mmCIF file of C-alpha atoms and ligand atoms in Angstrom:
data_model
loop_
_atom_site.group_PDB
_atom_site.id
_atom_site.type_symbol
_atom_site.label_atom_id
_atom_site.label_comp_id
_atom_site.label_asym_id
_atom_site.label_seq_id
_atom_site.Cartn_x
_atom_site.Cartn_y
_atom_site.Cartn_z
ATOM 1 C CA UNK O 1 -1.434 -1.688 1.669
ATOM 2 C CA UNK O 2 2.072 -2.410 2.888
ATOM 3 C CA UNK O 3 4.516 0.203 4.162
ATOM 4 C CA UNK O 4 8.159 0.493 3.083
ATOM 5 C CA UNK O 5 10.187 1.395 6.178
ATOM 6 C CA UNK O 6 13.579 1.602 4.480
ATOM 7 C CA UNK O 7 15.089 1.454 0.983
ATOM 8 C CA UNK O 8 18.812 0.835 1.261
ATOM 9 C CA UNK O 9 20.863 0.763 -1.956
ATOM 10 C CA UNK O 10 23.363 -2.079 -1.499
ATOM 11 C CA UNK O 11 25.024 -1.798 -4.905
ATOM 12 C CA UNK O 12 24.133 -0.237 -8.260
ATOM 13 C CA UNK O 13 20.492 -1.315 -8.938
ATOM 14 C CA UNK O 14 20.376 -3.653 -5.909
ATOM 15 C CA UNK O 15 17.995 -2.625 -3.099
ATOM 16 C CA UNK O 16 17.289 -3.877 0.395
ATOM 17 C CA UNK O 17 13.751 -3.048 1.522
ATOM 18 C CA UNK O 18 12.544 -3.252 5.093
ATOM 19 C CA UNK O 19 8.777 -3.775 4.951
ATOM 20 C CA UNK O 20 6.157 -3.541 7.644
ATOM 21 C CA UNK O 21 4.487 -6.970 7.500
ATOM 22 C CA UNK O 22 3.663 -8.354 10.976
ATOM 23 C CA UNK O 23 1.460 -11.203 9.740
ATOM 24 C CA UNK O 24 4.114 -12.445 7.312
ATOM 25 C CA UNK O 25 6.965 -11.994 9.817
ATOM 26 C CA UNK O 26 5.050 -14.035 12.396
ATOM 27 C CA UNK O 27 4.941 -17.118 10.167
ATOM 28 C CA UNK O 28 7.964 -16.766 7.843
ATOM 29 C CA UNK O 29 10.546 -19.549 7.684
ATOM 30 C CA UNK O 30 13.832 -19.698 5.725
ATOM 31 C CA UNK O 31 13.259 -20.512 2.055
ATOM 32 C CA UNK O 32 9.849 -18.869 1.764
ATOM 33 C CA UNK O 33 8.919 -15.911 -0.400
ATOM 34 C CA UNK O 34 6.382 -13.125 -0.846
ATOM 35 C CA UNK O 35 4.430 -11.977 -3.882
ATOM 36 C CA UNK O 36 3.892 -8.259 -4.252
ATOM 37 C CA UNK O 37 2.003 -5.827 -6.420
ATOM 38 C CA UNK O 38 3.090 -2.204 -6.478
ATOM 39 C CA UNK O 39 -0.325 -0.802 -7.408
ATOM 40 C CA UNK O 40 -3.777 -1.844 -8.627
ATOM 41 C CA UNK O 41 -2.554 -2.234 -12.218
ATOM 42 C CA UNK O 42 0.754 -3.811 -11.287
ATOM 43 C CA UNK O 43 1.873 -7.364 -12.086
ATOM 44 C CA UNK O 44 2.573 -9.876 -9.336
ATOM 45 C CA UNK O 45 6.248 -10.658 -8.706
ATOM 46 C CA UNK O 46 7.805 -13.121 -6.243
ATOM 47 C CA UNK O 47 10.731 -12.107 -4.005
ATOM 48 C CA UNK O 48 12.424 -14.184 -1.316
ATOM 49 C CA UNK O 49 12.055 -13.279 2.348
ATOM 50 C CA UNK O 50 15.738 -12.579 3.004
ATOM 51 C CA UNK O 51 15.202 -11.813 6.687
ATOM 52 C CA UNK O 52 12.376 -11.333 9.158
ATOM 53 C CA UNK O 53 11.926 -9.968 12.655
ATOM 54 C CA UNK O 54 8.914 -11.396 14.436
ATOM 55 C CA UNK O 55 9.221 -8.885 17.321
ATOM 56 C CA UNK O 56 9.373 -5.819 15.062
ATOM 57 C CA UNK O 57 6.850 -7.260 12.600
ATOM 58 C CA UNK O 58 9.108 -6.635 9.600
ATOM 59 C CA UNK O 59 10.440 -8.562 6.621
ATOM 60 C CA UNK O 60 13.466 -7.762 4.472
ATOM 61 C CA UNK O 61 13.553 -8.289 0.723
ATOM 62 C CA UNK O 62 16.549 -7.747 -1.541
ATOM 63 C CA UNK O 63 16.061 -7.303 -5.250
ATOM 64 C CA UNK O 64 17.825 -6.263 -8.398
ATOM 65 C CA UNK O 65 16.273 -3.907 -10.926
ATOM 66 C CA UNK O 66 16.025 -6.117 -14.008
ATOM 67 C CA UNK O 67 12.806 -4.952 -15.680
ATOM 68 C CA UNK O 68 9.617 -2.949 -15.387
ATOM 69 C CA UNK O 69 8.349 -3.940 -11.944
ATOM 70 C CA UNK O 70 11.654 -4.169 -10.093
ATOM 71 C CA UNK O 71 12.641 -0.869 -11.782
ATOM 72 C CA UNK O 72 9.485 0.802 -10.462
ATOM 73 C CA UNK O 73 9.982 -0.760 -7.036
ATOM 74 C CA UNK O 74 13.507 0.642 -6.843
ATOM 75 C CA UNK O 75 12.102 4.180 -7.223
ATOM 76 C CA UNK O 76 10.000 3.897 -4.060
ATOM 77 C CA UNK O 77 11.134 5.468 -0.811
ATOM 78 C CA UNK O 78 10.692 4.916 2.905
ATOM 79 C CA UNK O 79 7.127 5.975 3.743
ATOM 80 C CA UNK O 80 5.706 4.836 0.387
ATOM 81 C CA UNK O 81 3.172 2.017 0.304
ATOM 82 C CA UNK O 82 2.595 -0.821 -2.144
ATOM 83 C CA UNK O 83 -0.856 -2.282 -2.837
ATOM 84 C CA UNK O 84 -0.254 -5.905 -1.857
ATOM 85 C CA UNK O 85 2.326 -8.030 -0.133
ATOM 86 C CA UNK O 86 1.291 -11.636 0.420
ATOM 87 C CA UNK O 87 3.088 -14.497 2.097
ATOM 88 C CA UNK O 88 4.815 -16.409 3.390
ATOM 89 C CA UNK O 89 4.540 -18.627 0.297
ATOM 90 C CA UNK O 90 6.299 -21.834 -0.683
ATOM 91 C CA UNK O 91 7.610 -24.561 1.559
ATOM 92 C CA UNK O 92 10.219 -23.765 4.196
ATOM 93 C CA UNK O 93 13.655 -25.132 3.290
ATOM 94 C CA UNK O 94 14.237 -28.696 4.522
ATOM 95 C CA UNK O 95 17.123 -28.232 6.971
ATOM 96 C CA UNK O 96 19.265 -30.773 8.794
ATOM 97 C CA UNK O 97 20.729 -30.726 12.316
ATOM 98 C CA UNK O 98 24.246 -31.240 13.586
ATOM 99 C CA UNK O 99 25.967 -31.730 10.226
ATOM 100 C CA UNK O 100 28.328 -29.814 7.980
ATOM 101 C CA UNK O 101 26.550 -27.776 5.343
ATOM 102 C CA UNK O 102 28.018 -25.695 2.548
ATOM 103 C CA UNK O 103 25.789 -22.690 1.812
ATOM 104 C CA UNK O 104 26.425 -21.111 -1.566
ATOM 105 C CA UNK O 105 25.037 -17.749 -2.664
ATOM 106 C CA UNK O 106 25.771 -16.341 -6.092
ATOM 107 C CA UNK O 107 24.975 -12.679 -6.872
ATOM 108 C CA UNK O 108 21.460 -11.879 -5.684
ATOM 109 C CA UNK O 109 21.338 -15.431 -4.289
ATOM 110 C CA UNK O 110 23.437 -14.324 -1.316
ATOM 111 C CA UNK O 111 20.408 -12.649 0.307
ATOM 112 C CA UNK O 112 18.091 -15.709 0.169
ATOM 113 C CA UNK O 113 20.854 -18.086 1.341
ATOM 114 C CA UNK O 114 21.376 -15.911 4.465
ATOM 115 C CA UNK O 115 18.270 -17.003 6.472
ATOM 116 C CA UNK O 116 19.000 -20.624 5.536
ATOM 117 C CA UNK O 117 22.610 -20.355 6.744
ATOM 118 C CA UNK O 118 21.460 -18.600 9.946
ATOM 119 C CA UNK O 119 18.896 -21.297 10.663
ATOM 120 C CA UNK O 120 21.352 -24.117 9.895
ATOM 121 C CA UNK O 121 23.789 -22.566 12.370
ATOM 122 C CA UNK O 122 21.042 -22.338 15.007
ATOM 123 C CA UNK O 123 20.357 -26.057 14.434
ATOM 124 C CA UNK O 124 23.926 -26.902 15.407
ATOM 125 C CA UNK O 125 25.377 -27.363 11.929
ATOM 126 C CA UNK O 126 28.854 -26.289 10.922
ATOM 127 C CA UNK O 127 28.132 -23.799 8.140
ATOM 128 C CA UNK O 128 30.762 -23.197 5.483
ATOM 129 C CA UNK O 129 29.585 -20.418 3.189
ATOM 130 C CA UNK O 130 30.764 -19.552 -0.278
ATOM 131 C CA UNK O 131 29.515 -16.278 -1.711
ATOM 132 C CA UNK O 132 30.334 -14.907 -5.116
ATOM 133 C CA UNK O 133 29.586 -12.019 -7.446
ATOM 134 C CA UNK O 134 30.843 -10.513 -10.680
ATOM 135 C CA UNK O 135 32.945 -7.983 -8.737
ATOM 136 C CA UNK O 136 33.516 -6.565 -5.261
ATOM 137 C CA UNK O 137 30.904 -3.815 -5.699
ATOM 138 C CA UNK O 138 28.155 -6.387 -6.338
ATOM 139 C CA UNK O 139 29.090 -8.573 -3.380
ATOM 140 C CA UNK O 140 26.256 -8.021 -0.902
ATOM 141 C CA UNK O 141 25.722 -9.033 2.740
ATOM 142 C CA UNK O 142 29.319 -10.170 3.344
ATOM 143 C CA UNK O 143 29.244 -9.218 7.035
ATOM 144 C CA UNK O 144 25.850 -10.818 7.641
ATOM 145 C CA UNK O 145 27.085 -14.052 6.069
ATOM 146 C CA UNK O 146 30.306 -13.958 8.115
ATOM 147 C CA UNK O 147 28.284 -13.824 11.340
ATOM 148 C CA UNK O 148 26.370 -17.028 10.582
ATOM 149 C CA UNK O 149 29.265 -18.997 9.064
ATOM 150 C CA UNK O 150 32.056 -20.957 10.720
ATOM 151 C CA UNK O 151 34.016 -20.251 7.544
ATOM 152 C CA UNK O 152 33.305 -17.738 4.767
ATOM 153 C CA UNK O 153 34.862 -18.032 1.340
ATOM 154 C CA UNK O 154 34.525 -15.378 -1.356
ATOM 155 C CA UNK O 155 34.871 -15.494 -5.117
ATOM 156 C CA UNK O 156 34.568 -12.780 -7.760
ATOM 157 C CA UNK O 157 34.710 -13.164 -11.529
ATOM 158 C CA UNK O 158 37.359 -10.408 -11.772
ATOM 159 C CA UNK O 159 39.300 -11.211 -8.582
ATOM 160 C CA UNK O 160 38.489 -7.829 -6.966
ATOM 161 C CA UNK O 161 37.554 -9.675 -3.759
ATOM 162 C CA UNK O 162 38.526 -13.169 -2.640
ATOM 163 C CA UNK O 163 39.418 -15.820 -5.177
ATOM 164 C CA UNK O 164 39.139 -15.062 -8.888
ATOM 165 C CA UNK O 165 36.687 -17.603 -10.264
ATOM 166 C CA UNK O 166 33.303 -19.109 -9.552
ATOM 167 C CA UNK O 167 31.658 -20.390 -6.394
ATOM 168 C CA UNK O 168 31.686 -23.868 -7.964
ATOM 169 C CA UNK O 169 35.526 -23.712 -8.226
ATOM 170 C CA UNK O 170 35.742 -22.969 -4.511
ATOM 171 C CA UNK O 171 33.349 -25.826 -3.727
ATOM 172 C CA UNK O 172 35.446 -28.230 -5.813
ATOM 173 C CA UNK O 173 38.576 -27.254 -3.829
ATOM 174 C CA UNK O 174 36.744 -27.715 -0.561
ATOM 175 C CA UNK O 175 35.645 -31.204 -1.602
ATOM 176 C CA UNK O 176 39.072 -32.123 -3.009
ATOM 177 C CA UNK O 177 40.643 -31.295 0.371
ATOM 178 C CA UNK O 178 38.576 -34.110 1.867
ATOM 179 C CA UNK O 179 36.188 -31.984 3.955
ATOM 180 C CA UNK O 180 33.278 -34.100 5.163
ATOM 181 C CA UNK O 181 30.121 -32.418 3.879
ATOM 182 C CA UNK O 182 26.564 -33.608 4.546
ATOM 183 C CA UNK O 183 24.610 -31.136 2.427
ATOM 184 C CA UNK O 184 25.163 -28.376 -0.113
ATOM 185 C CA UNK O 185 22.596 -25.612 -0.500
ATOM 186 C CA UNK O 186 22.978 -23.344 -3.530
ATOM 187 C CA UNK O 187 21.001 -20.267 -4.561
ATOM 188 C CA UNK O 188 21.784 -17.957 -7.454
ATOM 189 C CA UNK O 189 21.561 -17.724 -11.240
ATOM 190 C CA UNK O 190 20.405 -20.985 -12.826
ATOM 191 C CA UNK O 191 23.737 -21.560 -14.604
ATOM 192 C CA UNK O 192 25.525 -21.219 -11.272
ATOM 193 C CA UNK O 193 23.232 -23.727 -9.554
ATOM 194 C CA UNK O 194 23.679 -26.115 -12.464
ATOM 195 C CA UNK O 195 27.497 -25.784 -12.217
ATOM 196 C CA UNK O 196 27.371 -26.510 -8.466
ATOM 197 C CA UNK O 197 25.273 -29.623 -9.121
ATOM 198 C CA UNK O 198 27.812 -30.878 -11.659
ATOM 199 C CA UNK O 199 30.532 -30.605 -8.997
ATOM 200 C CA UNK O 200 28.538 -32.579 -6.406
ATOM 201 C CA UNK O 201 26.910 -35.119 -8.759
ATOM 202 C CA UNK O 202 29.846 -37.603 -9.137
ATOM 203 C CA UNK O 203 30.115 -38.068 -5.353
ATOM 204 C CA UNK O 204 26.305 -38.060 -4.945
ATOM 205 C CA UNK O 205 26.627 -35.233 -2.391
ATOM 206 C CA UNK O 206 23.079 -34.109 -1.589
ATOM 207 C CA UNK O 207 22.514 -30.674 -3.151
ATOM 208 C CA UNK O 208 19.464 -28.479 -2.778
ATOM 209 C CA UNK O 209 18.762 -25.579 -5.120
ATOM 210 C CA UNK O 210 16.094 -22.870 -4.971
ATOM 211 C CA UNK O 211 14.304 -22.573 -8.309
ATOM 212 C CA UNK O 212 12.978 -19.293 -9.672
ATOM 213 C CA UNK O 213 10.699 -19.956 -12.649
ATOM 214 C CA UNK O 214 8.176 -17.322 -13.679
ATOM 215 C CA UNK O 215 5.304 -17.302 -11.189
ATOM 216 C CA UNK O 216 1.880 -15.716 -11.468
ATOM 217 C CA UNK O 217 -0.606 -16.822 -8.819
ATOM 218 C CA UNK O 218 2.007 -18.590 -6.633
ATOM 219 C CA UNK O 219 -0.682 -20.811 -5.132
ATOM 220 C CA UNK O 220 -0.392 -23.824 -7.453
ATOM 221 C CA UNK O 221 -3.276 -22.980 -9.793
ATOM 222 C CA UNK O 222 -1.890 -21.389 -12.970
ATOM 223 C CA UNK O 223 0.862 -23.893 -13.790
ATOM 224 C CA UNK O 224 3.235 -21.141 -14.894
ATOM 225 C CA UNK O 225 6.028 -22.194 -12.526
ATOM 226 C CA UNK O 226 6.083 -25.787 -13.804
ATOM 227 C CA UNK O 227 9.511 -27.444 -13.446
ATOM 228 C CA UNK O 228 10.693 -30.986 -14.192
ATOM 229 C CA UNK O 229 12.370 -32.751 -11.295
ATOM 230 C CA UNK O 230 13.355 -36.332 -12.092
ATOM 231 C CA UNK O 231 10.396 -37.897 -13.854
ATOM 232 C CA UNK O 232 7.927 -35.620 -12.082
ATOM 233 C CA UNK O 233 6.354 -32.285 -12.941
ATOM 234 C CA UNK O 234 6.369 -29.956 -9.955
ATOM 235 C CA UNK O 235 5.024 -26.482 -9.304
ATOM 236 C CA UNK O 236 7.853 -24.504 -7.737
ATOM 237 C CA UNK O 237 5.478 -22.199 -5.854
ATOM 238 C CA UNK O 238 3.806 -24.910 -3.785
ATOM 239 C CA UNK O 239 6.127 -27.939 -4.098
ATOM 240 C CA UNK O 240 9.308 -25.825 -3.749
ATOM 241 C CA UNK O 241 11.072 -23.566 -4.341
ATOM 242 C CA UNK O 242 13.798 -25.955 -3.047
ATOM 243 C CA UNK O 243 14.479 -29.165 -4.968
ATOM 244 C CA UNK O 244 17.109 -31.886 -5.295
ATOM 245 C CA UNK O 245 19.496 -30.228 -7.750
ATOM 246 C CA UNK O 246 20.673 -33.530 -9.238
ATOM 247 C CA UNK O 247 17.160 -34.187 -10.532
ATOM 248 C CA UNK O 248 16.305 -30.723 -11.893
ATOM 249 C CA UNK O 249 15.982 -30.167 -15.633
ATOM 250 C CA UNK O 250 17.906 -26.872 -15.739
ATOM 251 C CA UNK O 251 17.755 -26.531 -19.543
ATOM 252 C CA UNK O 252 13.961 -26.500 -19.466
ATOM 253 C CA UNK O 253 13.987 -23.978 -16.605
ATOM 254 C CA UNK O 254 16.305 -21.630 -18.528
ATOM 255 C CA UNK O 255 14.083 -21.878 -21.636
ATOM 256 C CA UNK O 256 10.883 -21.232 -19.661
ATOM 257 C CA UNK O 257 12.399 -18.220 -17.864
ATOM 258 C CA UNK O 258 12.992 -16.639 -21.284
ATOM 259 C CA UNK O 259 9.503 -17.192 -22.741
ATOM 260 C CA UNK O 260 8.345 -13.562 -22.377
ATOM 261 C CA UNK O 261 11.588 -11.692 -23.129
ATOM 262 C CA UNK O 262 9.954 -9.810 -26.037
ATOM 263 C CA UNK O 263 6.971 -8.670 -23.949
ATOM 264 C CA UNK O 264 9.226 -7.773 -20.993
ATOM 265 C CA UNK O 265 11.325 -5.544 -23.259
ATOM 266 C CA UNK O 266 8.199 -3.796 -24.589
ATOM 267 C CA UNK O 267 6.940 -3.246 -21.023
ATOM 268 C CA UNK O 268 10.201 -1.519 -20.026
ATOM 269 C CA UNK O 269 10.157 0.651 -23.177
ATOM 270 C CA UNK O 270 6.515 1.694 -22.621
ATOM 271 C CA UNK O 271 7.255 2.478 -19.012
ATOM 272 C CA UNK O 272 10.280 4.667 -19.760
ATOM 273 C CA UNK O 273 8.368 6.450 -22.587
ATOM 274 C CA UNK O 274 5.608 7.300 -20.102
ATOM 275 C CA UNK O 275 8.181 8.665 -17.661
ATOM 276 C CA UNK O 276 9.704 11.050 -20.299
HETATM 277 P P1 LIG Q 301 10.883 -8.441 -16.260
HETATM 278 O O1 LIG Q 301 11.544 -7.673 -17.344
HETATM 279 O O2 LIG Q 301 9.396 -8.615 -16.288
HETATM 280 O O3 LIG Q 301 11.539 -9.895 -16.197
HETATM 281 C C1 LIG Q 301 12.943 -10.108 -16.159
HETATM 282 C C2 LIG Q 301 13.160 -11.611 -15.944
HETATM 283 O O4 LIG Q 301 12.692 -11.944 -14.612
HETATM 284 C C3 LIG Q 301 12.328 -12.475 -16.888
HETATM 285 O O5 LIG Q 301 13.026 -12.744 -18.073
HETATM 286 C C4 LIG Q 301 12.012 -13.680 -16.080
HETATM 287 O O6 LIG Q 301 13.030 -14.642 -16.162
HETATM 288 C C5 LIG Q 301 11.948 -13.156 -14.652
HETATM 289 N N1 LIG Q 301 10.552 -12.873 -14.257
HETATM 290 C C6 LIG Q 301 9.697 -11.983 -14.818
HETATM 291 N N2 LIG Q 301 8.479 -12.033 -14.251
HETATM 292 C C7 LIG Q 301 8.581 -12.981 -13.288
HETATM 293 C C8 LIG Q 301 7.640 -13.524 -12.363
HETATM 294 N N3 LIG Q 301 6.372 -13.133 -12.312
HETATM 295 N N4 LIG Q 301 8.077 -14.517 -11.545
HETATM 296 C C9 LIG Q 301 9.358 -14.938 -11.565
HETATM 297 N N5 LIG Q 301 10.273 -14.470 -12.425
HETATM 298 C C10 LIG Q 301 9.899 -13.512 -13.279
HETATM 299 N N6 LIG Q 301 14.598 -11.570 -7.622
HETATM 300 C C11 LIG Q 301 15.294 -10.772 -6.785
HETATM 301 O O7 LIG Q 301 15.878 -9.770 -7.232
HETATM 302 N N7 LIG Q 301 15.384 -11.037 -5.438
HETATM 303 C C12 LIG Q 301 14.773 -12.112 -4.879
HETATM 304 O O8 LIG Q 301 14.846 -12.312 -3.668
HETATM 305 C C13 LIG Q 301 14.027 -12.978 -5.741
HETATM 306 N N8 LIG Q 301 13.399 -14.051 -5.240
HETATM 307 C C14 LIG Q 301 12.631 -14.830 -6.075
HETATM 308 C C15 LIG Q 301 11.991 -15.930 -5.503
HETATM 309 C C16 LIG Q 301 11.229 -16.757 -6.297
HETATM 310 C C17 LIG Q 301 10.497 -17.930 -5.661
HETATM 311 C C18 LIG Q 301 11.126 -16.502 -7.684
HETATM 312 C C19 LIG Q 301 10.290 -17.405 -8.525
HETATM 313 C C20 LIG Q 301 11.771 -15.416 -8.259
HETATM 314 C C21 LIG Q 301 12.533 -14.559 -7.451
HETATM 315 N N9 LIG Q 301 13.202 -13.447 -7.975
HETATM 316 C C22 LIG Q 301 13.947 -12.656 -7.127
HETATM 317 C C23 LIG Q 301 13.093 -13.061 -9.393
HETATM 318 C C24 LIG Q 301 12.099 -11.900 -9.537
HETATM 319 O O9 LIG Q 301 10.775 -12.361 -9.278
HETATM 320 C C25 LIG Q 301 12.180 -11.309 -10.951
HETATM 321 O O10 LIG Q 301 13.463 -10.709 -11.105
HETATM 322 C C26 LIG Q 301 11.107 -10.248 -11.195
HETATM 323 O O11 LIG Q 301 9.837 -10.840 -11.256
HETATM 324 C C27 LIG Q 301 11.381 -9.463 -12.473
HETATM 325 O O12 LIG Q 301 10.327 -8.581 -12.713
HETATM 326 P P2 LIG Q 301 10.476 -7.306 -13.672
HETATM 327 O O13 LIG Q 301 9.121 -6.896 -14.112
HETATM 328 O O14 LIG Q 301 11.310 -6.266 -13.013
HETATM 329 O O15 LIG Q 301 11.363 -7.822 -14.878
HETATM 330 FE FE1 LIG Q 302 0.948 -20.570 -10.680
HETATM 331 FE FE2 LIG Q 302 2.950 -21.812 -9.386
HETATM 332 S S1 LIG Q 302 2.819 -19.749 -9.984
HETATM 333 S S2 LIG Q 302 1.158 -22.672 -10.195
HETATM 334 MG MG1 LIG Q 303 7.798 -7.928 -15.341
#
C-alpha cells in the first residue's frame, strides 16, 4: 500500500500528488517513472517521477485525467492509499555536463522535464527552458521551471501567456539567433516532440525525446511498449523512455497509442454508470 500525502489541483483535471515512497525516492533519477495500481482490480499505469525528496522519502507525480484510471486517481484525497506503486523504472535520462541545453516541456510534459532541467543545471549546464500549453490556465510549474533555468520562455496556443504559438516556434527563433546549443530535450504530446525534431533535424542538433507508448508490465516482458528507433525495435520501458528523436518512428507510436481507444471509451462509460 502507498499513502497519498497531498492531492493538489494544478489546473482543471491536472493533479499533483505527493506520495510516501521512501524506497523509490532513495533510488529515483531524472527520467524514470513509476507504475501504479489503484486497487486489486485496477490496471497498471505508468507516470513519470516529476520530483523526489530522498530525505522526506516522497515522490511527486503529476497527471491529467484522461480516462478511467487517471479519473479514479483524481478522486483520491490526502490520507487515501493505493494498492501498488513500483519504481523507479526505466533508464535515467542521459545528461551532459557544462553545455547549453534547451529543455522543452509541452502541456503535461512540463512536469517530467523539470527534474531533467534541475539536474542539468546542477551539472553546470546553461539551461534554456521553453514551456508551452494550450492556454495560461493549463501552464503548470512555471515558477519551478524558472528556478532551474537561466532563461525561461513561454508559449501558449491562444497567446494568454508568453508568445502565441508553439514551443517549436520558440526553439526555431532561438536557433535562428545563432545561440550555441549542445542538446535539446523535449517532453510532451507526440506531435509536439515530432515538431521539435523537425526543427533540429536539418542542423543535426542532438535531440532527446521521452516516449510514452502503452505499457503493461514495464519490465521488458510483454512487448506492449515496442517502438521503432532507427532500424531497431526497442522497448520503451527498459531501453528508454528517452531516445534520439531523429530516429524515432513517430507515426507508428501515434498509431500504437490509439490501438485500444474503443475499449478505453467503454471502460470510462462503465465506470461512470457504476458511479450513478
Ligand atoms: P485510458 O482511457 O485508458 O487511456 C487514454 C490514453 O492514454 C490511451 O489512448 C493511451 O494512449 C494512453 N494509455 C492508456 N493506458 C496506458 C498505459 N498502460 N500506458 C501508457 N499509456 C496508456 N501521463 C500523465 O498524465 N503524467 C505523467 O507523468 C505520465 N508519464 C508517463 C510516463 C510513461 C513512461 C508513459 C509510458 C506514460 C506516461 N503518461 C503520463 C501517460 C499515462 O500513463 C496515461 O495517460 C494513462 O495510462 C491513461 O490511463 P487512463 O486509464 O486514465 O486512460
Ligand atoms: Fe511490457 Fe515494456 S511494457 S515490455
Ligand atoms: Mg486505462
